[in-house]
PDB file of C-alpha atoms in Angstrom:
ATOM      1  CA  UNK A   4     178.074  19.301   9.679  1.00 92.00           C
ATOM      2  CA  UNK A   5     178.354  22.238   7.262  1.00 95.00           C
ATOM      3  CA  UNK A   6     179.421  22.043   3.627  1.00 96.00           C
ATOM      4  CA  UNK A   7     182.565  23.973   4.558  1.00 97.00           C
ATOM      5  CA  UNK A   8     183.412  21.337   7.190  1.00 97.00           C
ATOM      6  CA  UNK A   9     182.860  18.553   4.662  1.00 97.00           C
ATOM      7  CA  UNK A  10     185.129  20.205   2.100  1.00 97.00           C
ATOM      8  CA  UNK A  11     187.768  20.936   4.744  1.00 98.00           C
ATOM      9  CA  UNK A  12     187.924  17.338   5.932  1.00 98.00           C
ATOM     10  CA  UNK A  13     187.941  16.045   2.342  1.00 98.00           C
ATOM     11  CA  UNK A  14     190.913  18.290   1.579  1.00 98.00           C
ATOM     12  CA  UNK A  15     192.628  17.241   4.794  1.00 98.00           C
ATOM     13  CA  UNK A  16     192.372  13.556   3.860  1.00 98.00           C
ATOM     14  CA  UNK A  17     193.625  14.187   0.332  1.00 98.00           C
ATOM     15  CA  UNK A  18     196.618  16.128   1.634  1.00 98.00           C
ATOM     16  CA  UNK A  19     197.298  13.355   4.154  1.00 98.00           C
ATOM     17  CA  UNK A  20     197.341  10.817   1.307  1.00 97.00           C
ATOM     18  CA  UNK A  21     199.528  12.818  -1.063  1.00 97.00           C
ATOM     19  CA  UNK A  22     201.865  13.986   1.704  1.00 96.00           C
ATOM     20  CA  UNK A  23     201.917  10.571   3.406  1.00 96.00           C
ATOM     21  CA  UNK A  24     201.247  12.199   6.760  1.00 96.00           C
ATOM     22  CA  UNK A  25     198.432  10.710   8.851  1.00 97.00           C
ATOM     23  CA  UNK A  26     195.957  12.919  10.722  1.00 98.00           C
ATOM     24  CA  UNK A  27     194.006  12.707  13.963  1.00 98.00           C
ATOM     25  CA  UNK A  28     190.739  10.763  13.770  1.00 97.00           C
ATOM     26  CA  UNK A  29     187.897  12.843  12.378  1.00 98.00           C
ATOM     27  CA  UNK A  30     185.718  11.480  15.164  1.00 96.00           C
ATOM     28  CA  UNK A  31     188.026  13.305  17.612  1.00 97.00           C
ATOM     29  CA  UNK A  32     188.086  16.498  15.583  1.00 97.00           C
ATOM     30  CA  UNK A  33     184.289  16.470  15.067  1.00 97.00           C
ATOM     31  CA  UNK A  34     182.673  14.164  17.676  1.00 96.00           C
ATOM     32  CA  UNK A  35     179.175  14.693  16.240  1.00 96.00           C
ATOM     33  CA  UNK A  36     180.106  13.409  12.760  1.00 96.00           C
ATOM     34  CA  UNK A  37     177.531  11.000  11.313  1.00 93.00           C
ATOM     35  CA  UNK A  38     177.990   8.207   8.772  1.00 88.00           C
ATOM     36  CA  UNK A  39     176.122  10.354   6.239  1.00 90.00           C
ATOM     37  CA  UNK A  40     178.545  13.224   6.930  1.00 95.00           C
ATOM     38  CA  UNK A  41     181.413  10.775   6.472  1.00 94.00           C
ATOM     39  CA  UNK A  42     180.055   9.627   3.121  1.00 91.00           C
ATOM     40  CA  UNK A  43     179.921  13.236   1.901  1.00 95.00           C
ATOM     41  CA  UNK A  44     183.485  13.783   3.126  1.00 97.00           C
ATOM     42  CA  UNK A  45     184.570  10.724   1.138  1.00 96.00           C
ATOM     43  CA  UNK A  46     182.975  12.284  -1.942  1.00 95.00           C
ATOM     44  CA  UNK A  47     184.927  15.490  -1.356  1.00 98.00           C
ATOM     45  CA  UNK A  48     188.110  13.439  -0.907  1.00 98.00           C
ATOM     46  CA  UNK A  49     187.380  11.525  -4.114  1.00 97.00           C
ATOM     47  CA  UNK A  50     186.730  14.746  -6.033  1.00 98.00           C
ATOM     48  CA  UNK A  51     190.301  15.868  -5.348  1.00 98.00           C
ATOM     49  CA  UNK A  52     191.540  12.626  -6.886  1.00 98.00           C
ATOM     50  CA  UNK A  53     189.293  13.054  -9.923  1.00 98.00           C
ATOM     51  CA  UNK A  54     190.457  16.652 -10.335  1.00 98.00           C
ATOM     52  CA  UNK A  55     194.021  15.301 -10.377  1.00 98.00           C
ATOM     53  CA  UNK A  56     193.136  13.044 -13.336  1.00 98.00           C
ATOM     54  CA  UNK A  57     192.165   9.747 -11.707  1.00 98.00           C
ATOM     55  CA  UNK A  58     189.121   7.817 -12.922  1.00 98.00           C
ATOM     56  CA  UNK A  59     186.677   5.668 -10.949  1.00 97.00           C
ATOM     57  CA  UNK A  60     186.936   2.043 -12.130  1.00 97.00           C
ATOM     58  CA  UNK A  61     185.030   0.296  -9.366  1.00 97.00           C
ATOM     59  CA  UNK A  62     183.894   0.198  -5.762  1.00 96.00           C
ATOM     60  CA  UNK A  63     184.622  -1.781  -2.637  1.00 93.00           C
ATOM     61  CA  UNK A  64     183.037  -3.057   0.496  1.00 89.00           C
ATOM     62  CA  UNK A  65     185.263  -3.428   3.512  1.00 79.00           C
ATOM     63  CA  UNK A  66     185.055  -4.654   7.100  1.00 74.00           C
ATOM     64  CA  UNK A  67     182.881  -7.598   6.123  1.00 70.00           C
ATOM     65  CA  UNK A  68     184.486 -10.282   8.278  1.00 65.00           C
ATOM     66  CA  UNK A  69     184.225 -10.544  12.047  1.00 68.00           C
ATOM     67  CA  UNK A  70     188.001 -10.945  12.207  1.00 64.00           C
ATOM     68  CA  UNK A  71     188.659  -7.587  10.546  1.00 64.00           C
ATOM     69  CA  UNK A  72     185.853  -5.828  12.423  1.00 66.00           C
ATOM     70  CA  UNK A  73     187.303  -7.065  15.709  1.00 71.00           C
ATOM     71  CA  UNK A  74     190.826  -6.030  14.719  1.00 65.00           C
ATOM     72  CA  UNK A  75     189.721  -2.473  13.924  1.00 66.00           C
ATOM     73  CA  UNK A  76     187.002  -2.321  16.612  1.00 70.00           C
ATOM     74  CA  UNK A  77     184.120  -1.470  14.274  1.00 69.00           C
ATOM     75  CA  UNK A  78     180.783  -3.238  14.003  1.00 70.00           C
ATOM     76  CA  UNK A  79     179.576  -2.842  10.416  1.00 72.00           C
ATOM     77  CA  UNK A  80     180.905  -2.822   6.827  1.00 79.00           C
ATOM     78  CA  UNK A  81     182.122   0.283   5.023  1.00 82.00           C
ATOM     79  CA  UNK A  82     182.374   1.234   1.362  1.00 88.00           C
ATOM     80  CA  UNK A  83     184.580   3.233  -0.980  1.00 93.00           C
ATOM     81  CA  UNK A  84     185.596   3.981  -4.555  1.00 95.00           C
ATOM     82  CA  UNK A  85     188.408   2.449  -6.610  1.00 97.00           C
ATOM     83  CA  UNK A  86     190.383   4.500  -9.118  1.00 98.00           C
ATOM     84  CA  UNK A  87     192.671   3.548 -11.990  1.00 97.00           C
ATOM     85  CA  UNK A  88     195.722   4.737 -10.040  1.00 96.00           C
ATOM     86  CA  UNK A  89     195.129   2.052  -7.401  1.00 97.00           C
ATOM     87  CA  UNK A  90     195.239  -0.962  -9.735  1.00 96.00           C
ATOM     88  CA  UNK A  91     198.321  -3.111 -10.356  1.00 94.00           C
ATOM     89  CA  UNK A  92     198.574  -6.131 -12.637  1.00 89.00           C
ATOM     90  CA  UNK A  93     199.840  -9.592 -11.751  1.00 87.00           C
ATOM     91  CA  UNK A  94     203.654  -9.575 -11.937  1.00 82.00           C
ATOM     92  CA  UNK A  95     204.079  -5.897 -11.142  1.00 87.00           C
ATOM     93  CA  UNK A  96     205.972  -4.925  -8.005  1.00 92.00           C
ATOM     94  CA  UNK A  97     203.839  -2.753  -5.728  1.00 95.00           C
ATOM     95  CA  UNK A  98     205.749   0.228  -4.240  1.00 95.00           C
ATOM     96  CA  UNK A  99     203.934   0.456  -0.912  1.00 96.00           C
ATOM     97  CA  UNK A 100     206.929   2.155   0.722  1.00 95.00           C
ATOM     98  CA  UNK A 101     206.549   5.066  -1.696  1.00 95.00           C
ATOM     99  CA  UNK A 102     202.759   5.274  -1.985  1.00 96.00           C
ATOM    100  CA  UNK A 103     201.256   4.188   1.350  1.00 97.00           C
ATOM    101  CA  UNK A 104     201.729   4.877   5.054  1.00 97.00           C
ATOM    102  CA  UNK A 105     200.281   1.996   7.083  1.00 97.00           C
ATOM    103  CA  UNK A 106     199.734  -0.821   4.539  1.00 97.00           C
ATOM    104  CA  UNK A 107     197.852  -3.995   5.393  1.00 96.00           C
ATOM    105  CA  UNK A 108     197.017  -6.735   2.879  1.00 96.00           C
ATOM    106  CA  UNK A 109     193.851  -8.801   2.636  1.00 91.00           C
ATOM    107  CA  UNK A 110     192.820 -11.564   0.258  1.00 91.00           C
ATOM    108  CA  UNK A 111     189.517 -11.005  -1.525  1.00 92.00           C
ATOM    109  CA  UNK A 112     187.294 -12.040  -4.404  1.00 95.00           C
ATOM    110  CA  UNK A 113     186.798  -9.358  -7.046  1.00 96.00           C
ATOM    111  CA  UNK A 114     183.617  -9.211  -9.149  1.00 98.00           C
ATOM    112  CA  UNK A 115     183.576  -7.737 -12.670  1.00 98.00           C
ATOM    113  CA  UNK A 116     180.117  -6.572 -13.726  1.00 98.00           C
ATOM    114  CA  UNK A 117     178.421  -7.023 -17.089  1.00 98.00           C
ATOM    115  CA  UNK A 118     175.278  -5.145 -16.012  1.00 97.00           C
ATOM    116  CA  UNK A 119     174.489  -2.219 -13.734  1.00 97.00           C
ATOM    117  CA  UNK A 120     173.223  -2.936 -10.222  1.00 97.00           C
ATOM    118  CA  UNK A 121     170.937  -0.232  -8.876  1.00 95.00           C
ATOM    119  CA  UNK A 122     169.847  -0.495  -5.252  1.00 92.00           C
ATOM    120  CA  UNK A 123     167.824  -0.644  -3.157  1.00 93.00           C
ATOM    121  CA  UNK A 124     166.211  -4.052  -3.641  1.00 96.00           C
ATOM    122  CA  UNK A 125     169.229  -5.843  -5.159  1.00 97.00           C
ATOM    123  CA  UNK A 126     169.265  -9.564  -4.269  1.00 97.00           C
ATOM    124  CA  UNK A 127     171.983 -12.197  -4.354  1.00 95.00           C
ATOM    125  CA  UNK A 128     170.410 -13.594  -7.528  1.00 96.00           C
ATOM    126  CA  UNK A 129     170.622 -10.140  -9.112  1.00 98.00           C
ATOM    127  CA  UNK A 130     174.331  -9.998  -8.286  1.00 97.00           C
ATOM    128  CA  UNK A 131     175.029 -13.363  -9.950  1.00 97.00           C
ATOM    129  CA  UNK A 132     173.048 -12.331 -13.039  1.00 97.00           C
ATOM    130  CA  UNK A 133     174.997  -9.053 -13.300  1.00 98.00           C
ATOM    131  CA  UNK A 134     178.476 -10.564 -12.833  1.00 98.00           C
ATOM    132  CA  UNK A 135     180.686 -11.345 -15.818  1.00 98.00           C
ATOM    133  CA  UNK A 136     183.389 -13.084 -13.775  1.00 98.00           C
ATOM    134  CA  UNK A 137     185.114 -13.303 -10.411  1.00 98.00           C
ATOM    135  CA  UNK A 138     188.878 -13.034  -9.862  1.00 97.00           C
ATOM    136  CA  UNK A 139     191.359 -13.521  -7.015  1.00 96.00           C
ATOM    137  CA  UNK A 140     192.591 -10.269  -5.584  1.00 95.00           C
ATOM    138  CA  UNK A 141     194.793  -8.639  -2.974  1.00 94.00           C
ATOM    139  CA  UNK A 142     193.622  -5.334  -1.592  1.00 95.00           C
ATOM    140  CA  UNK A 143     196.251  -3.324   0.246  1.00 96.00           C
ATOM    141  CA  UNK A 144     194.410  -1.014   2.589  1.00 95.00           C
ATOM    142  CA  UNK A 145     195.940   2.115   4.086  1.00 97.00           C
ATOM    143  CA  UNK A 146     194.599   4.553   6.639  1.00 96.00           C
ATOM    144  CA  UNK A 147     195.098   8.285   6.508  1.00 97.00           C
ATOM    145  CA  UNK A 148     194.150   8.231  10.207  1.00 97.00           C
ATOM    146  CA  UNK A 149     196.942   7.970  12.790  1.00 97.00           C
ATOM    147  CA  UNK A 150     197.692   4.435  13.978  1.00 96.00           C
ATOM    148  CA  UNK A 151     194.521   3.023  12.449  1.00 94.00           C
ATOM    149  CA  UNK A 152     192.530   4.544  15.343  1.00 93.00           C
ATOM    150  CA  UNK A 153     189.292   4.488  13.377  1.00 90.00           C
ATOM    151  CA  UNK A 154     185.612   4.398  14.065  1.00 90.00           C
ATOM    152  CA  UNK A 155     183.183   3.612  11.273  1.00 88.00           C
ATOM    153  CA  UNK A 156     182.798   7.316  10.431  1.00 92.00           C
ATOM    154  CA  UNK A 157     186.587   7.695  10.074  1.00 94.00           C
ATOM    155  CA  UNK A 158     186.985   4.849   7.616  1.00 91.00           C
ATOM    156  CA  UNK A 159     183.921   5.791   5.545  1.00 92.00           C
ATOM    157  CA  UNK A 160     185.239   9.362   5.236  1.00 96.00           C
ATOM    158  CA  UNK A 161     188.669   7.960   4.343  1.00 97.00           C
ATOM    159  CA  UNK A 162     187.247   6.160   1.295  1.00 96.00           C
ATOM    160  CA  UNK A 163     187.038   2.873   3.221  1.00 93.00           C
ATOM    161  CA  UNK A 164     190.807   2.988   3.814  1.00 94.00           C
ATOM    162  CA  UNK A 165     191.429   2.226   0.133  1.00 94.00           C
ATOM    163  CA  UNK A 166     195.068   1.909  -0.820  1.00 97.00           C
ATOM    164  CA  UNK A 167     196.072  -0.278  -3.772  1.00 97.00           C
ATOM    165  CA  UNK A 168     194.964  -3.570  -5.313  1.00 97.00           C
ATOM    166  CA  UNK A 169     196.280  -6.299  -7.540  1.00 96.00           C
ATOM    167  CA  UNK A 170     194.184  -8.744  -9.561  1.00 95.00           C
ATOM    168  CA  UNK A 171     195.169 -12.298 -10.364  1.00 94.00           C
ATOM    169  CA  UNK A 172     195.368 -13.501 -13.958  1.00 89.00           C
ATOM    170  CA  UNK A 173     192.438 -15.953 -13.817  1.00 94.00           C
ATOM    171  CA  UNK A 174     188.725 -15.263 -14.108  1.00 96.00           C
ATOM    172  CA  UNK A 175     185.765 -17.633 -13.831  1.00 97.00           C
ATOM    173  CA  UNK A 176     182.002 -17.374 -14.037  1.00 97.00           C
ATOM    174  CA  UNK A 177     180.323 -16.995 -10.620  1.00 95.00           C
ATOM    175  CA  UNK A 178     178.099 -19.898 -11.669  1.00 94.00           C
ATOM    176  CA  UNK A 179     181.110 -22.238 -11.807  1.00 95.00           C
ATOM    177  CA  UNK A 180     182.138 -21.911  -8.166  1.00 94.00           C
ATOM    178  CA  UNK A 181     180.355 -22.024  -4.816  1.00 93.00           C
ATOM    179  CA  UNK A 182     181.292 -18.598  -3.502  1.00 93.00           C
ATOM    180  CA  UNK A 183     179.988 -19.433  -0.043  1.00 89.00           C
ATOM    181  CA  UNK A 184     182.195 -22.476   0.566  1.00 91.00           C
ATOM    182  CA  UNK A 185     185.253 -21.724  -1.601  1.00 93.00           C
ATOM    183  CA  UNK A 186     188.416 -21.806   0.492  1.00 93.00           C
ATOM    184  CA  UNK A 187     191.186 -19.199   0.642  1.00 94.00           C
ATOM    185  CA  UNK A 188     194.807 -19.736   1.656  1.00 96.00           C
ATOM    186  CA  UNK A 189     197.136 -16.761   2.148  1.00 96.00           C
ATOM    187  CA  UNK A 190     200.919 -17.088   2.298  1.00 97.00           C
ATOM    188  CA  UNK A 191     203.500 -14.503   3.288  1.00 97.00           C
ATOM    189  CA  UNK A 192     207.170 -15.040   2.520  1.00 97.00           C
ATOM    190  CA  UNK A 193     206.547 -18.739   1.899  1.00 96.00           C
ATOM    191  CA  UNK A 194     204.540 -19.487   5.048  1.00 97.00           C
ATOM    192  CA  UNK A 195     200.784 -19.969   5.374  1.00 97.00           C
ATOM    193  CA  UNK A 196     199.493 -17.173   7.614  1.00 97.00           C
ATOM    194  CA  UNK A 197     195.706 -17.485   7.283  1.00 94.00           C
ATOM    195  CA  UNK A 198     192.864 -19.452   5.773  1.00 93.00           C
ATOM    196  CA  UNK A 199     189.235 -18.594   5.216  1.00 87.00           C
ATOM    197  CA  UNK A 200     186.118 -19.306   3.212  1.00 87.00           C
ATOM    198  CA  UNK A 201     183.524 -17.291   1.339  1.00 81.00           C
ATOM    199  CA  UNK A 202     181.065 -17.528   4.199  1.00 79.00           C
ATOM    200  CA  UNK A 203     183.388 -15.360   6.337  1.00 73.00           C
ATOM    201  CA  UNK A 204     182.109 -12.272   4.530  1.00 69.00           C
ATOM    202  CA  UNK A 205     178.440 -11.706   5.440  1.00 75.00           C
ATOM    203  CA  UNK A 206     177.730 -15.366   4.683  1.00 79.00           C
ATOM    204  CA  UNK A 207     178.909 -15.046   1.063  1.00 89.00           C
ATOM    205  CA  UNK A 208     180.777 -12.524  -1.079  1.00 92.00           C
ATOM    206  CA  UNK A 209     177.599 -12.316  -3.174  1.00 95.00           C
ATOM    207  CA  UNK A 210     175.748 -10.951  -0.134  1.00 92.00           C
ATOM    208  CA  UNK A 211     178.495  -8.356   0.247  1.00 91.00           C
ATOM    209  CA  UNK A 212     178.020  -7.064  -3.288  1.00 95.00           C
ATOM    210  CA  UNK A 213     174.259  -6.931  -2.765  1.00 95.00           C
ATOM    211  CA  UNK A 214     174.784  -4.963   0.475  1.00 89.00           C
ATOM    212  CA  UNK A 215     177.071  -2.553  -1.343  1.00 91.00           C
ATOM    213  CA  UNK A 216     174.621  -2.054  -4.223  1.00 94.00           C
ATOM    214  CA  UNK A 217     171.778  -1.378  -1.824  1.00 93.00           C
ATOM    215  CA  UNK A 218     173.799   0.904   0.459  1.00 88.00           C
ATOM    216  CA  UNK A 219     175.195   3.022  -2.376  1.00 88.00           C
ATOM    217  CA  UNK A 220     171.775   2.933  -4.043  1.00 91.00           C
ATOM    218  CA  UNK A 221     170.389   4.832  -1.084  1.00 86.00           C
ATOM    219  CA  UNK A 222     172.763   7.648  -2.101  1.00 83.00           C
ATOM    220  CA  UNK A 223     171.732   7.388  -5.757  1.00 89.00           C
ATOM    221  CA  UNK A 224     174.956   5.673  -6.853  1.00 89.00           C
ATOM    222  CA  UNK A 225     174.826   2.469  -8.947  1.00 94.00           C
ATOM    223  CA  UNK A 226     177.392  -0.268  -9.415  1.00 96.00           C
ATOM    224  CA  UNK A 227     178.136   0.089 -13.125  1.00 97.00           C
ATOM    225  CA  UNK A 228     178.771  -2.294 -15.982  1.00 97.00           C
ATOM    226  CA  UNK A 229     182.494  -2.967 -16.387  1.00 97.00           C
ATOM    227  CA  UNK A 230     183.347  -1.973 -12.834  1.00 98.00           C
ATOM    228  CA  UNK A 231     185.530  -4.017 -10.484  1.00 98.00           C
ATOM    229  CA  UNK A 232     183.779  -4.652  -7.180  1.00 97.00           C
ATOM    230  CA  UNK A 233     185.865  -5.820  -4.236  1.00 96.00           C
ATOM    231  CA  UNK A 234     183.690  -7.989  -2.010  1.00 92.00           C
ATOM    232  CA  UNK A 235     185.600  -7.855   1.273  1.00 86.00           C
ATOM    233  CA  UNK A 236     188.294  -9.762   3.117  1.00 82.00           C
ATOM    234  CA  UNK A 237     187.870 -13.443   3.946  1.00 82.00           C
ATOM    235  CA  UNK A 238     190.922 -13.473   6.249  1.00 86.00           C
ATOM    236  CA  UNK A 239     192.498 -11.107   8.813  1.00 85.00           C
ATOM    237  CA  UNK A 240     194.493  -8.085   7.685  1.00 88.00           C
ATOM    238  CA  UNK A 241     198.264  -8.558   7.493  1.00 94.00           C
ATOM    239  CA  UNK A 242     200.844  -5.794   7.957  1.00 96.00           C
ATOM    240  CA  UNK A 243     203.229  -5.601   5.004  1.00 97.00           C
ATOM    241  CA  UNK A 244     206.395  -3.732   4.113  1.00 96.00           C
ATOM    242  CA  UNK A 245     208.933  -3.508   1.305  1.00 96.00           C
ATOM    243  CA  UNK A 246     210.472  -6.895   0.541  1.00 97.00           C
ATOM    244  CA  UNK A 247     207.476  -8.978   1.556  1.00 97.00           C
ATOM    245  CA  UNK A 248     205.964 -11.434  -0.935  1.00 97.00           C
ATOM    246  CA  UNK A 249     202.371 -12.620  -0.576  1.00 97.00           C
ATOM    247  CA  UNK A 250     200.171 -15.026  -2.474  1.00 96.00           C
ATOM    248  CA  UNK A 251     196.529 -15.998  -2.208  1.00 95.00           C
ATOM    249  CA  UNK A 252     194.872 -19.121  -3.575  1.00 96.00           C
ATOM    250  CA  UNK A 253     191.082 -19.356  -3.842  1.00 96.00           C
ATOM    251  CA  UNK A 254     189.521 -22.734  -4.544  1.00 95.00           C
ATOM    252  CA  UNK A 255     187.823 -22.874  -7.924  1.00 95.00           C
ATOM    253  CA  UNK A 256     188.946 -19.359  -8.879  1.00 96.00           C
ATOM    254  CA  UNK A 257     192.751 -19.163  -8.954  1.00 96.00           C
ATOM    255  CA  UNK A 258     195.731 -17.340  -7.510  1.00 95.00           C
ATOM    256  CA  UNK A 259     197.131 -13.843  -7.097  1.00 95.00           C
ATOM    257  CA  UNK A 260     200.549 -12.792  -5.824  1.00 95.00           C
ATOM    258  CA  UNK A 261     202.386  -9.569  -5.107  1.00 95.00           C
ATOM    259  CA  UNK A 262     205.913  -8.422  -4.238  1.00 97.00           C
ATOM    260  CA  UNK A 263     205.977  -5.272  -2.169  1.00 97.00           C
ATOM    261  CA  UNK A 264     208.591  -2.636  -2.874  1.00 95.00           C
TER     262      UNK A 264
END
């Protein structure tokens, strides 16, 4: 794929996001696209956001659970960048009807780093040593691709389908909770819709962060001190729309909730 193609697709995705108009899958428009091409497209997409004044405040791994991979018919995780414009605080209404196109919510554990993590070679022990705290989180993913018809190259190019996120108001040391066995309960409009545990995401959310550090490290990109790292869904994705209220409770960590507008 040429540099002109990469820039063109990056611009196309940015315009799809800002215009809230989904596009045909990139894997249909360019059937020979590779994951490396897709990563470079995501960088071009991100650059448009940075040029518009956004700032990178973290990174994410997605598609970590078998449930989500099966739902979207992909077979490996993806990764993307978080910006300051994506983040909402506990208690804020989230205007998905104005900002997103095809929103789906997932409960996650967010890591906040106190040290850089530079892959390759990052281990689970390295992740624990580099983590200041973990927090409950909702990530609201959104696809700029029509009808979520994505292959792994589509979602990598589309910044891992990043949409918005909201952090809970509790934070604990990763040494104070068993991140492999901690349970998650997600409610929507007062009813329990899903449950999960840390092991649903590559065996542990810690493994997810290590995978992300090592994968991005192969592109020369570190996970940086102070960044928020989303470690992947522990439960299936849930479609949401204006008026919905969701909450997530994670054993040993705390709660997060969000009202969608």
